[in-house]
Amino acid sequence: MDEKYDVVVVGGGAAGLSGAVALARSRRSVLVVDSGEPRNAPAGHVHNYLGRESTPPAELLSLGRAELAGYGGEVVAATVTSIAKGDNGFEISLADGRRTRARRVLVATGLVDELPEVAGLAARWGRDVLHCPYCHGWEVRDRAVGVLSTGPMTVHQALMWRQLTDDVVVFRHTHRDFDEAPLLARGVRIVDGAVAAVEAEGDQLTGVRLESGEVVAREALAVAAPARTRADFLAPLGIEPEPVEFNGFVIGTRVPADAAGRTSVPGLWVAGNVTDMRAQVVVSAAAGLMAGAAINGELVEEEAAEAVRLREMPFSHQMEREVARANERLAEDREGVRADDHHTEDRESVRADDHHTEAPPFDRASWEERYRSQDGMWSGRPNDQLVTEARGLEPGHALDAGCGEGGDALWLAQQGWRVTAVDFSTTAIERGRVQAAKLGVADRITWVAADLGEWVPESKYDLVTSHFLHIPSTARTAAFARLADAVAPGGTLLVVGHDPADHHAGRPHMPDMMFTAEEVAATLDQSWASVAADNRERPAVGAEMVVRDTVLVARKR
């Protein structure tokens, strides 16, 4: 539940599920939080829903949830108590104490009908005490229908029921001042006096009892009840429901929003009855779809703008940004561990392999400081996957992209390779240069201090190797493309990373920094004779555990 989603949908009715499905089909991470109190629960069937006519409401929701699950969406049974907006999106708090986070929120919590205080009426709501002739009219056609006058909708409602049956009675009840002429002209009978109760026999409405004791036989009773939107939890965001008026009378409330469902709070959307009290189920579903599509469109534009900004940003600034994000996520993870009162691996003590610690800094200044803080950072041994793949190759010209202190470059040089070794840490490169002189291979290695996110190789190489180049996805994709282009005909590309699924190694949660070999393979064109992507286990360096690498080996034609 502490995971951050693209969108959290509050309310799992037709609007909420429809919006969630639209988003999940666009490969958004979606969580639906539903309290399990649908407005139409008492009704036996849903009507005017093309292709789903007479489907029971519970069955429709079950079908919707199954569709959502099929696209990877999630549903949790809970009640949202508050939504707070921060710089990085929203935090949603639940009644059971859990929290989750989202980039966007879609609220589809619907309405609560405020029924008149008439004995027995609430128990029959949605069955033979009805509110909408479009939702229930066909089912009571040609039967004895009563209309309870409680507000300004009396005449309009009675005339709509009249087109379905010749036998309509209006009970004046609490709203007695209305225009009788259209009703009388259409043969609608008007009964004076307040209604005290509805009567039933054998689970069927049989009549309406007045305070005078008179009982008027009826088989159905229509009530235009005011409806209040379920949105109290939005008040801290400055969202206050507004009244919905008809002929000067307030008949309900709604959360104000534009036609797509966008509210005054950026990133907060609404759909269905919470903003449109007239919407039937199919209309609410359509509104959810529209809102979901609009939210996805907004996220697409946001991501594109961010990609442009990152592309134009100096690479070192990108690193600083990702470090800050990684530290934020790590702090959130730790807070979640404390809140849940359980412990996982000691992240600070795990040094799972040669190229990883708890929260590695990714900007040049941080790496320089890190290298200078100790005499030697890595073991000096070549990486396992390089040894496995390069031993069978004829030595030629190799590029070691992200060489660090030069363990891989030194080993390649000792095997007879000429090596260009690139890293943005001058401290690391100097250490490699010194070690190369000691080993007698200084003349076989060219050292280059450069950011791989910007550096363009000037030569073609028989082997291009990159181990654990975990940088932001935008920069990484461009860097790997340049490395692939630098492979000479007949040459080999070797890309190795930490397997994103290898959580037991204590690696921080930095999705944008991680990649799989399959993702890299998907970017290669038809100029490659063979491409192999897999995961390989190996013993960790400095720790008694087995870790997994994601490994791409590609041979160019």
Coordinates of C-alpha atoms in Angstrom, one line a residue:
M1 CA 0.0 0.0 0.0
D2 CA 3.0 2.4 0.4
E3 CA 3.7 2.0 -3.3
K4 CA 3.2 5.0 -5.5
Y5 CA 0.8 4.6 -8.3
D6 CA 0.2 6.6 -11.4
V7 CA -3.4 7.0 -10.4
V8 CA -5.5 6.1 -7.3
V9 CA -9.2 5.9 -8.0
V10 CA -11.4 6.5 -5.0
G11 CA -14.7 4.6 -5.6
G12 CA -15.2 1.3 -7.4
G13 CA -18.5 1.9 -9.1
A14 CA -19.2 2.2 -12.8
A15 CA -17.4 5.5 -13.1
G16 CA -14.4 4.5 -11.1
L17 CA -13.9 1.1 -12.6
S18 CA -14.3 2.4 -16.2
G19 CA -11.7 5.1 -15.6
A20 CA -9.4 2.6 -14.0
V21 CA -9.7 0.2 -16.9
A22 CA -9.0 2.9 -19.4
L23 CA -5.8 3.9 -17.5
A24 CA -4.7 0.3 -17.0
R25 CA -5.1 -0.4 -20.7
S26 CA -2.7 2.5 -21.2
R27 CA -0.2 0.7 -19.0
R28 CA -0.7 3.0 -16.0
S29 CA -0.3 1.6 -12.5
V30 CA -3.8 1.9 -11.0
L31 CA -5.2 1.3 -7.6
V32 CA -9.0 1.4 -6.9
V33 CA -10.0 2.0 -3.3
D34 CA -13.6 1.1 -2.8
S35 CA -15.7 1.2 0.4
G36 CA -18.3 -1.3 -0.8
E37 CA -21.3 1.0 -0.6
P38 CA -22.7 1.4 -4.1
R39 CA -25.7 3.7 -4.4
N40 CA -27.6 1.2 -6.6
A41 CA -27.0 -1.8 -4.3
P42 CA -30.7 -2.2 -3.5
A43 CA -31.7 -2.3 -7.1
G44 CA -32.3 -5.7 -8.8
H45 CA -31.0 -4.8 -12.2
V46 CA -29.2 -2.1 -14.2
H47 CA -31.1 -0.7 -17.2
N48 CA -30.3 1.5 -20.2
Y49 CA -26.8 0.1 -20.3
L50 CA -26.3 -1.0 -23.9
G51 CA -25.2 -4.7 -24.0
R52 CA -25.7 -5.1 -20.3
E53 CA -29.5 -4.6 -19.9
S54 CA -30.9 -6.1 -16.7
T55 CA -27.5 -7.0 -15.3
P56 CA -27.6 -7.1 -11.5
P57 CA -25.4 -4.2 -10.1
A58 CA -23.2 -6.5 -8.1
E59 CA -22.6 -8.7 -11.2
L60 CA -21.7 -5.6 -13.3
L61 CA -19.1 -4.5 -10.7
S62 CA -17.7 -8.0 -10.5
L63 CA -17.2 -8.0 -14.3
G64 CA -15.6 -4.6 -14.1
R65 CA -13.2 -5.7 -11.4
A66 CA -12.2 -8.8 -13.4
E67 CA -11.5 -6.6 -16.5
L68 CA -9.4 -4.3 -14.4
A69 CA -7.4 -7.2 -13.0
G70 CA -6.8 -8.5 -16.5
Y71 CA -5.0 -5.3 -17.3
G72 CA -2.9 -5.3 -14.1
G73 CA -5.1 -2.9 -12.0
E74 CA -5.6 -3.4 -8.3
V75 CA -8.6 -3.1 -6.0
V76 CA -8.6 -2.7 -2.3
A77 CA -11.6 -2.7 0.0
A78 CA -11.2 0.3 2.2
T79 CA -12.5 3.8 3.0
V80 CA -10.5 6.9 2.1
T81 CA -10.4 9.4 5.0
S82 CA -8.2 12.1 3.6
I83 CA -6.2 13.2 0.5
A84 CA -3.2 15.5 0.9
K85 CA -1.4 17.1 -2.0
G86 CA 2.4 17.6 -2.0
D87 CA 5.1 18.5 -4.5
N88 CA 5.3 15.0 -5.8
G89 CA 1.6 14.1 -6.0
F90 CA -1.0 13.0 -3.5
E91 CA -0.9 11.0 -0.3
I92 CA -4.1 9.0 0.3
S93 CA -5.0 7.9 3.9
L94 CA -7.3 5.1 4.6
A95 CA -9.6 4.4 7.6
D96 CA -7.5 1.4 8.7
G97 CA -4.3 3.5 8.9
R98 CA -2.8 2.5 5.6
R99 CA -1.5 5.0 3.2
T100 CA -0.7 5.1 -0.5
R101 CA 0.6 7.7 -3.0
A102 CA -0.3 8.7 -6.5
R103 CA 0.6 11.1 -9.3
R104 CA -3.1 11.7 -10.0
V105 CA -6.4 11.0 -8.2
L106 CA -9.8 10.2 -9.7
V107 CA -12.7 10.5 -7.3
A108 CA -15.8 8.6 -8.2
T109 CA -17.5 8.1 -4.8
G110 CA -21.1 8.9 -6.0
L111 CA -24.0 10.2 -4.0
V112 CA -26.1 9.4 -0.9
D113 CA -29.8 9.7 -1.3
E114 CA -31.5 11.6 1.5
L115 CA -34.8 9.8 1.8
P116 CA -37.9 11.4 3.4
E117 CA -38.8 10.1 6.8
V118 CA -41.7 7.9 5.9
A119 CA -42.1 4.6 7.7
G120 CA -41.1 1.6 5.6
L121 CA -39.9 3.7 2.7
A122 CA -36.2 3.2 3.1
A123 CA -36.5 -0.6 3.3
R124 CA -38.1 -0.7 -0.2
W125 CA -35.8 1.9 -1.8
G126 CA -34.6 0.7 -5.2
R127 CA -37.2 -2.1 -5.4
D128 CA -40.7 -0.6 -5.6
V129 CA -39.9 2.8 -4.1
L130 CA -38.2 4.4 -7.1
H131 CA -36.6 7.6 -8.2
C132 CA -36.0 7.5 -12.0
P133 CA -38.5 6.5 -14.7
Y134 CA -35.6 5.8 -17.1
C135 CA -34.0 3.4 -14.6
H136 CA -37.2 1.7 -13.4
G137 CA -40.2 2.9 -15.5
W138 CA -40.5 0.0 -17.9
E139 CA -40.6 -2.5 -15.0
V140 CA -43.8 -0.8 -13.5
R141 CA -45.5 0.1 -16.8
D142 CA -49.3 -0.1 -16.7
R143 CA -49.3 -0.4 -12.9
A144 CA -50.6 1.8 -10.1
V145 CA -47.8 4.3 -9.4
G146 CA -47.7 7.0 -6.8
V147 CA -45.5 10.1 -6.7
L148 CA -44.5 11.6 -3.4
S149 CA -44.3 15.4 -3.7
T150 CA -41.2 16.6 -1.7
G151 CA -39.8 19.3 -4.0
P152 CA -39.9 21.2 -7.3
M153 CA -39.5 18.0 -9.4
T154 CA -43.1 16.9 -8.6
V155 CA -44.9 17.9 -11.8
H156 CA -42.1 16.9 -14.2
Q157 CA -41.7 13.6 -12.5
A158 CA -45.4 12.8 -12.4
L159 CA -45.7 13.6 -16.2
M160 CA -42.9 11.2 -17.0
W161 CA -44.4 8.4 -15.0
R162 CA -47.8 9.2 -16.7
Q163 CA -46.4 8.2 -20.1
L164 CA -45.7 4.7 -18.7
T165 CA -49.1 4.1 -17.0
D166 CA -52.6 5.6 -17.0
D167 CA -52.8 5.2 -13.2
V168 CA -50.7 7.9 -11.5
V169 CA -51.5 9.5 -8.1
V170 CA -49.6 12.5 -6.7
F171 CA -49.4 12.7 -2.9
R172 CA -48.9 16.4 -1.9
H173 CA -47.0 15.4 1.3
T174 CA -44.5 18.1 2.2
H175 CA -44.4 20.1 -1.1
R176 CA -47.9 21.2 -1.7
D177 CA -47.5 24.3 -4.0
F178 CA -47.2 23.1 -7.6
D179 CA -49.0 23.7 -10.8
E180 CA -51.9 21.2 -10.9
A181 CA -53.1 22.1 -14.4
P182 CA -50.8 19.8 -16.5
L183 CA -51.4 17.0 -14.1
L184 CA -55.1 17.2 -14.2
A185 CA -55.1 17.6 -17.9
R186 CA -53.2 14.3 -18.2
G187 CA -55.6 12.5 -15.8
V188 CA -53.2 12.4 -12.8
R189 CA -55.1 12.3 -9.5
I190 CA -53.9 14.5 -6.6
V191 CA -54.3 13.4 -3.0
D192 CA -54.0 15.9 -0.2
G193 CA -52.4 15.2 3.2
A194 CA -49.0 14.0 4.4
V195 CA -47.9 10.4 3.9
A196 CA -47.2 8.5 7.1
A197 CA -46.0 5.1 5.8
V198 CA -45.8 2.7 2.9
E199 CA -47.4 -0.7 3.3
A200 CA -46.4 -4.1 1.9
E201 CA -47.5 -7.7 1.8
G202 CA -45.4 -10.6 0.7
D203 CA -42.4 -8.3 0.0
Q204 CA -44.5 -6.2 -2.4
L205 CA -45.7 -2.6 -2.0
T206 CA -49.4 -2.6 -1.7
G207 CA -50.3 1.0 -0.7
V208 CA -49.5 4.4 0.8
R209 CA -51.0 5.3 4.2
L210 CA -51.7 8.9 4.9
E211 CA -51.5 10.5 8.4
S212 CA -55.3 10.5 8.3
G213 CA -55.2 6.7 8.2
E214 CA -56.5 6.5 4.7
V215 CA -54.7 3.9 2.5
V216 CA -54.3 4.5 -1.2
A217 CA -53.5 1.3 -3.1
R218 CA -50.3 1.6 -5.1
E219 CA -47.8 -0.9 -6.5
A220 CA -44.9 1.5 -6.8
L221 CA -44.0 4.9 -5.3
A222 CA -41.7 7.4 -7.0
V223 CA -39.6 9.8 -4.8
A224 CA -37.4 12.6 -6.1
A225 CA -35.1 12.5 -3.1
P226 CA -32.3 15.1 -2.7
A227 CA -28.8 13.5 -3.2
R228 CA -25.6 14.5 -1.3
T229 CA -22.2 13.9 -2.9
R230 CA -19.7 11.8 -1.0
A231 CA -16.8 14.2 -0.9
D232 CA -16.3 15.3 2.7
F233 CA -12.7 14.0 2.6
L234 CA -11.8 16.6 -0.1
A235 CA -12.5 19.6 2.2
P236 CA -8.8 19.9 3.2
L237 CA -7.9 20.4 -0.4
G238 CA -10.3 23.3 -0.7
I239 CA -12.9 21.2 -2.6
E240 CA -16.4 22.0 -1.3
P241 CA -19.5 20.6 -2.9
E242 CA -21.8 23.1 -4.6
P243 CA -25.6 23.1 -4.6
V244 CA -27.6 21.8 -7.6
E245 CA -30.7 23.9 -8.1
F246 CA -34.0 23.3 -10.0
N247 CA -36.5 26.1 -10.2
G248 CA -34.8 27.8 -7.3
F249 CA -34.8 24.7 -5.1
V250 CA -31.7 22.8 -4.0
I251 CA -32.1 19.2 -5.1
G252 CA -28.6 18.0 -4.3
T253 CA -24.9 18.7 -4.4
R254 CA -22.0 18.1 -6.7
V255 CA -18.2 18.5 -6.8
P256 CA -17.6 21.3 -9.4
A257 CA -15.5 20.2 -12.4
D258 CA -15.1 20.8 -16.1
A259 CA -16.6 18.6 -18.8
A260 CA -13.7 16.1 -18.6
G261 CA -13.8 15.9 -14.8
R262 CA -10.9 18.2 -14.0
T263 CA -11.3 20.0 -10.6
S264 CA -9.7 23.2 -9.3
V265 CA -7.0 21.2 -7.7
P266 CA -4.3 20.2 -10.3
G267 CA -4.1 16.5 -10.6
L268 CA -7.5 15.8 -8.9
W269 CA -10.3 14.6 -11.1
V270 CA -13.9 13.5 -10.6
A271 CA -16.4 11.3 -12.5
G272 CA -19.9 10.0 -12.3
N273 CA -22.6 11.0 -9.8
V274 CA -20.1 12.8 -7.5
T275 CA -20.1 15.6 -10.0
D276 CA -23.3 14.8 -12.1
M277 CA -26.2 13.7 -10.0
R278 CA -28.3 13.0 -13.1
A279 CA -25.9 10.4 -14.6
Q280 CA -27.2 6.9 -14.9
V281 CA -24.9 3.9 -14.8
V282 CA -23.9 4.0 -18.5
V283 CA -23.4 7.8 -18.3
S284 CA -21.2 7.4 -15.2
A285 CA -19.2 4.7 -17.0
A286 CA -18.7 7.0 -20.0
A287 CA -17.6 9.8 -17.7
G288 CA -15.1 7.6 -16.0
L289 CA -13.7 6.6 -19.4
M290 CA -13.4 10.3 -20.4
A291 CA -11.7 11.2 -17.2
G292 CA -9.3 8.2 -17.4
A293 CA -8.4 9.1 -20.9
A294 CA -7.9 12.8 -20.0
I295 CA -5.7 11.9 -17.0
N296 CA -3.6 9.6 -19.2
G297 CA -3.3 12.4 -21.8
E298 CA -2.1 14.8 -19.1
L299 CA 0.5 12.3 -17.8
V300 CA 1.7 11.7 -21.4
E301 CA 2.2 15.4 -21.9
E302 CA 3.9 15.7 -18.5
E303 CA 6.3 12.9 -19.2
A304 CA 7.2 14.3 -22.7
A305 CA 7.9 17.7 -21.2
E306 CA 10.1 16.1 -18.5
A307 CA 11.9 14.1 -21.2
V308 CA 12.6 17.2 -23.2
R309 CA 13.9 19.0 -20.0
L310 CA 16.2 16.1 -19.2
R311 CA 17.5 15.9 -22.7
E312 CA 18.5 19.5 -22.5
M313 CA 19.8 19.3 -18.9
P314 CA 23.5 18.7 -18.3
F315 CA 24.1 15.1 -17.5
S316 CA 25.5 15.8 -14.0
H317 CA 22.3 17.7 -13.1
Q318 CA 20.3 14.6 -14.1
M319 CA 22.4 12.6 -11.7
E320 CA 21.8 15.0 -8.9
R321 CA 18.1 14.8 -9.5
E322 CA 18.0 11.0 -9.4
V323 CA 20.1 10.9 -6.3
A324 CA 17.6 13.2 -4.5
R325 CA 14.7 11.0 -5.7
A326 CA 16.5 7.8 -4.6
N327 CA 17.2 9.3 -1.1
E328 CA 13.5 10.3 -0.9
R329 CA 12.4 6.8 -1.8
L330 CA 14.8 5.2 0.7
A331 CA 13.6 7.4 3.5
E332 CA 10.0 6.5 2.6
D333 CA 10.9 2.8 2.6
R334 CA 12.5 3.1 6.0
E335 CA 9.5 5.0 7.4
G336 CA 7.3 2.2 6.0
V337 CA 9.4 -0.4 7.7
R338 CA 9.1 1.4 11.1
A339 CA 5.3 1.9 10.6
D340 CA 4.8 -1.8 9.8
D341 CA 6.9 -2.8 12.8
H342 CA 8.9 -5.4 10.9
H343 CA 12.5 -5.4 9.6
T344 CA 14.1 -6.4 6.3
E345 CA 17.7 -6.7 5.5
D346 CA 20.0 -4.0 7.0
R347 CA 20.4 -2.0 3.8
E348 CA 23.3 0.0 5.1
S349 CA 25.4 -3.1 5.9
V350 CA 24.8 -4.9 2.6
R351 CA 27.5 -4.7 0.1
A352 CA 26.1 -7.2 -2.4
D353 CA 28.6 -6.8 -5.3
D354 CA 31.4 -4.8 -6.8
H355 CA 29.3 -2.0 -8.0
H356 CA 26.7 -1.4 -5.4
T357 CA 26.0 -0.1 -1.9
E358 CA 23.0 1.2 -0.1
A359 CA 22.2 4.4 -1.9
P360 CA 24.9 5.0 -4.5
P361 CA 25.3 8.6 -5.6
F362 CA 25.1 9.1 -9.4
D363 CA 26.4 12.6 -10.0
R364 CA 30.1 13.2 -10.7
A365 CA 30.8 15.2 -7.6
S366 CA 29.4 12.6 -5.3
W367 CA 31.4 9.8 -7.0
E368 CA 34.6 11.9 -6.8
E369 CA 34.0 12.4 -3.1
R370 CA 33.2 8.7 -2.6
Y371 CA 36.4 7.6 -4.4
R372 CA 38.6 10.1 -2.5
S373 CA 37.1 8.9 0.9
Q374 CA 38.9 5.6 0.6
D375 CA 42.1 4.2 -0.9
G376 CA 40.3 1.7 -3.1
M377 CA 36.6 1.1 -3.8
W378 CA 36.5 -2.1 -5.8
S379 CA 38.2 -5.5 -5.6
G380 CA 40.3 -4.9 -8.7
R381 CA 39.1 -8.2 -10.2
P382 CA 37.3 -8.3 -13.6
N383 CA 33.6 -8.8 -13.6
D384 CA 32.4 -12.4 -14.0
Q385 CA 30.3 -11.9 -17.1
L386 CA 33.1 -10.1 -18.9
V387 CA 35.5 -13.0 -18.2
T388 CA 32.9 -15.5 -19.4
E389 CA 32.2 -13.8 -22.7
A390 CA 35.6 -12.3 -23.6
R391 CA 37.7 -15.5 -23.0
G392 CA 36.5 -16.9 -26.3
L393 CA 37.1 -13.8 -28.4
E394 CA 40.1 -12.9 -30.5
P395 CA 41.7 -9.8 -28.8
G396 CA 41.2 -6.6 -30.7
H397 CA 40.1 -3.1 -29.7
A398 CA 37.7 -2.9 -26.7
L399 CA 35.7 -0.1 -25.1
D400 CA 35.1 -0.3 -21.4
A401 CA 32.2 2.1 -20.7
G402 CA 32.0 3.0 -17.1
C403 CA 35.4 1.6 -16.2
G404 CA 35.6 2.8 -12.6
E405 CA 39.1 2.0 -11.2
G406 CA 39.8 -0.1 -14.2
G407 CA 39.4 -3.7 -13.1
D408 CA 37.9 -4.8 -16.4
A409 CA 40.2 -2.7 -18.6
L410 CA 43.3 -4.0 -16.9
W411 CA 42.2 -7.6 -17.3
L412 CA 41.4 -7.1 -21.0
A413 CA 44.8 -5.5 -21.6
Q414 CA 46.5 -8.4 -19.9
Q415 CA 44.7 -10.7 -22.4
G416 CA 46.1 -8.8 -25.3
W417 CA 43.4 -6.3 -26.0
R418 CA 43.9 -2.6 -26.7
V419 CA 41.4 -0.8 -24.5
T420 CA 39.7 2.6 -24.3
A421 CA 38.5 3.0 -20.7
V422 CA 35.9 5.7 -20.0
D423 CA 34.5 7.0 -16.7
F424 CA 33.5 10.4 -15.4
S425 CA 35.6 10.1 -12.2
T426 CA 39.1 11.4 -12.7
T427 CA 40.1 9.9 -9.4
A428 CA 39.1 6.5 -10.5
I429 CA 40.8 6.8 -13.8
E430 CA 44.0 8.0 -12.2
R431 CA 44.0 4.9 -10.0
G432 CA 43.5 2.7 -13.1
R433 CA 46.4 4.5 -14.8
V434 CA 48.7 3.9 -11.9
Q435 CA 47.8 0.2 -11.7
A436 CA 48.2 -0.2 -15.5
A437 CA 51.8 1.1 -15.1
K438 CA 52.5 -1.4 -12.3
L439 CA 51.2 -4.3 -14.4
G440 CA 53.1 -3.2 -17.5
V441 CA 50.0 -2.6 -19.7
A442 CA 50.0 1.2 -19.7
D443 CA 50.6 1.4 -23.4
R444 CA 47.6 -0.8 -24.1
I445 CA 45.0 1.4 -22.4
T446 CA 43.7 4.8 -23.3
W447 CA 41.9 6.5 -20.4
V448 CA 39.1 9.0 -21.1
A449 CA 37.3 11.2 -18.5
A450 CA 33.8 11.8 -19.8
D451 CA 30.1 11.5 -19.0
L452 CA 28.7 8.5 -20.8
G453 CA 25.4 10.2 -21.0
E454 CA 27.0 12.7 -23.4
W455 CA 30.2 11.1 -24.7
V456 CA 30.2 9.9 -28.3
P457 CA 32.7 7.2 -29.3
E458 CA 35.0 8.3 -32.1
S459 CA 36.0 4.7 -33.1
K460 CA 34.6 1.3 -33.8
Y461 CA 35.4 -1.5 -31.4
D462 CA 35.6 -5.3 -31.5
L463 CA 34.2 -5.4 -28.0
V464 CA 32.0 -2.9 -26.2
T465 CA 31.4 -3.7 -22.6
S466 CA 29.4 -1.9 -20.0
H467 CA 28.8 -3.2 -16.4
F468 CA 26.3 -1.7 -14.1
L469 CA 25.6 1.5 -15.9
H470 CA 22.6 2.4 -13.8
I471 CA 21.6 6.0 -14.8
P472 CA 18.2 7.6 -15.5
S473 CA 16.3 5.8 -18.3
T474 CA 16.4 8.7 -20.7
A475 CA 20.1 9.1 -20.6
R476 CA 20.7 5.4 -20.4
T477 CA 18.7 4.7 -23.6
A478 CA 20.7 7.2 -25.5
A479 CA 24.0 6.0 -24.0
F480 CA 23.3 2.4 -24.9
A481 CA 22.4 3.4 -28.4
R482 CA 25.7 5.1 -28.9
L483 CA 27.6 2.1 -27.4
A484 CA 25.7 -0.3 -29.8
D485 CA 26.6 2.0 -32.7
A486 CA 30.3 1.9 -31.7
V487 CA 30.5 -1.9 -32.2
A488 CA 32.5 -2.8 -35.4
P489 CA 31.1 -5.4 -37.9
G490 CA 31.6 -8.8 -36.4
G491 CA 32.1 -7.3 -32.9
T492 CA 30.4 -8.0 -29.6
L493 CA 28.2 -5.9 -27.3
L494 CA 28.1 -6.9 -23.7
V495 CA 25.8 -5.0 -21.4
V496 CA 25.4 -6.2 -17.7
G497 CA 23.2 -4.8 -15.0
H498 CA 21.7 -5.7 -11.7
D499 CA 18.6 -7.8 -12.1
P500 CA 15.7 -5.4 -11.1
A501 CA 13.9 -8.4 -9.5
D502 CA 16.9 -9.3 -7.3
H503 CA 15.5 -7.5 -4.2
H504 CA 17.1 -9.7 -1.6
A505 CA 20.5 -8.1 -2.4
G506 CA 19.4 -5.1 -0.5
R507 CA 19.3 -2.7 -3.5
P508 CA 17.4 0.5 -3.1
H509 CA 14.1 0.9 -4.9
M510 CA 15.1 3.0 -7.9
P511 CA 13.0 1.8 -10.8
D512 CA 14.1 4.5 -13.3
M513 CA 17.8 3.4 -12.8
M514 CA 17.2 -0.3 -13.4
F515 CA 16.9 -2.1 -16.7
T516 CA 16.6 -5.6 -18.0
A517 CA 18.7 -7.2 -20.8
E518 CA 15.4 -7.7 -22.7
E519 CA 14.7 -4.0 -22.7
V520 CA 18.2 -3.3 -24.2
A521 CA 17.7 -6.0 -26.8
A522 CA 14.4 -4.5 -27.9
T523 CA 16.3 -1.3 -28.9
L524 CA 18.7 -3.1 -31.3
D525 CA 18.1 -3.0 -35.1
Q526 CA 18.5 -5.7 -37.8
S527 CA 22.3 -5.2 -38.0
W528 CA 22.9 -7.9 -35.3
A529 CA 23.6 -11.5 -36.2
S530 CA 22.6 -12.8 -32.7
V531 CA 21.1 -11.3 -29.6
A532 CA 20.9 -13.2 -26.3
A533 CA 19.3 -11.8 -23.1
D534 CA 19.2 -13.7 -19.9
N535 CA 19.7 -13.6 -16.1
R536 CA 22.7 -15.2 -14.5
E537 CA 23.5 -16.0 -10.9
R538 CA 26.9 -15.4 -9.4
P539 CA 28.5 -15.2 -5.9
A540 CA 28.5 -11.7 -4.5
V541 CA 31.8 -10.0 -3.8
G542 CA 32.3 -9.3 -0.1
A543 CA 29.1 -11.0 1.0
E544 CA 28.0 -14.6 1.4
M545 CA 25.1 -14.6 -1.0
V546 CA 24.2 -15.2 -4.6
V547 CA 23.1 -12.3 -6.7
R548 CA 21.7 -12.1 -10.3
D549 CA 22.9 -10.1 -13.2
T550 CA 20.8 -9.3 -16.3
V551 CA 23.1 -9.9 -19.3
L552 CA 22.9 -8.9 -22.9
V553 CA 25.3 -10.4 -25.4
A554 CA 24.9 -9.3 -29.0
R555 CA 27.1 -10.0 -32.1
K556 CA 27.0 -7.6 -35.0
R557 CA 26.9 -8.9 -38.6

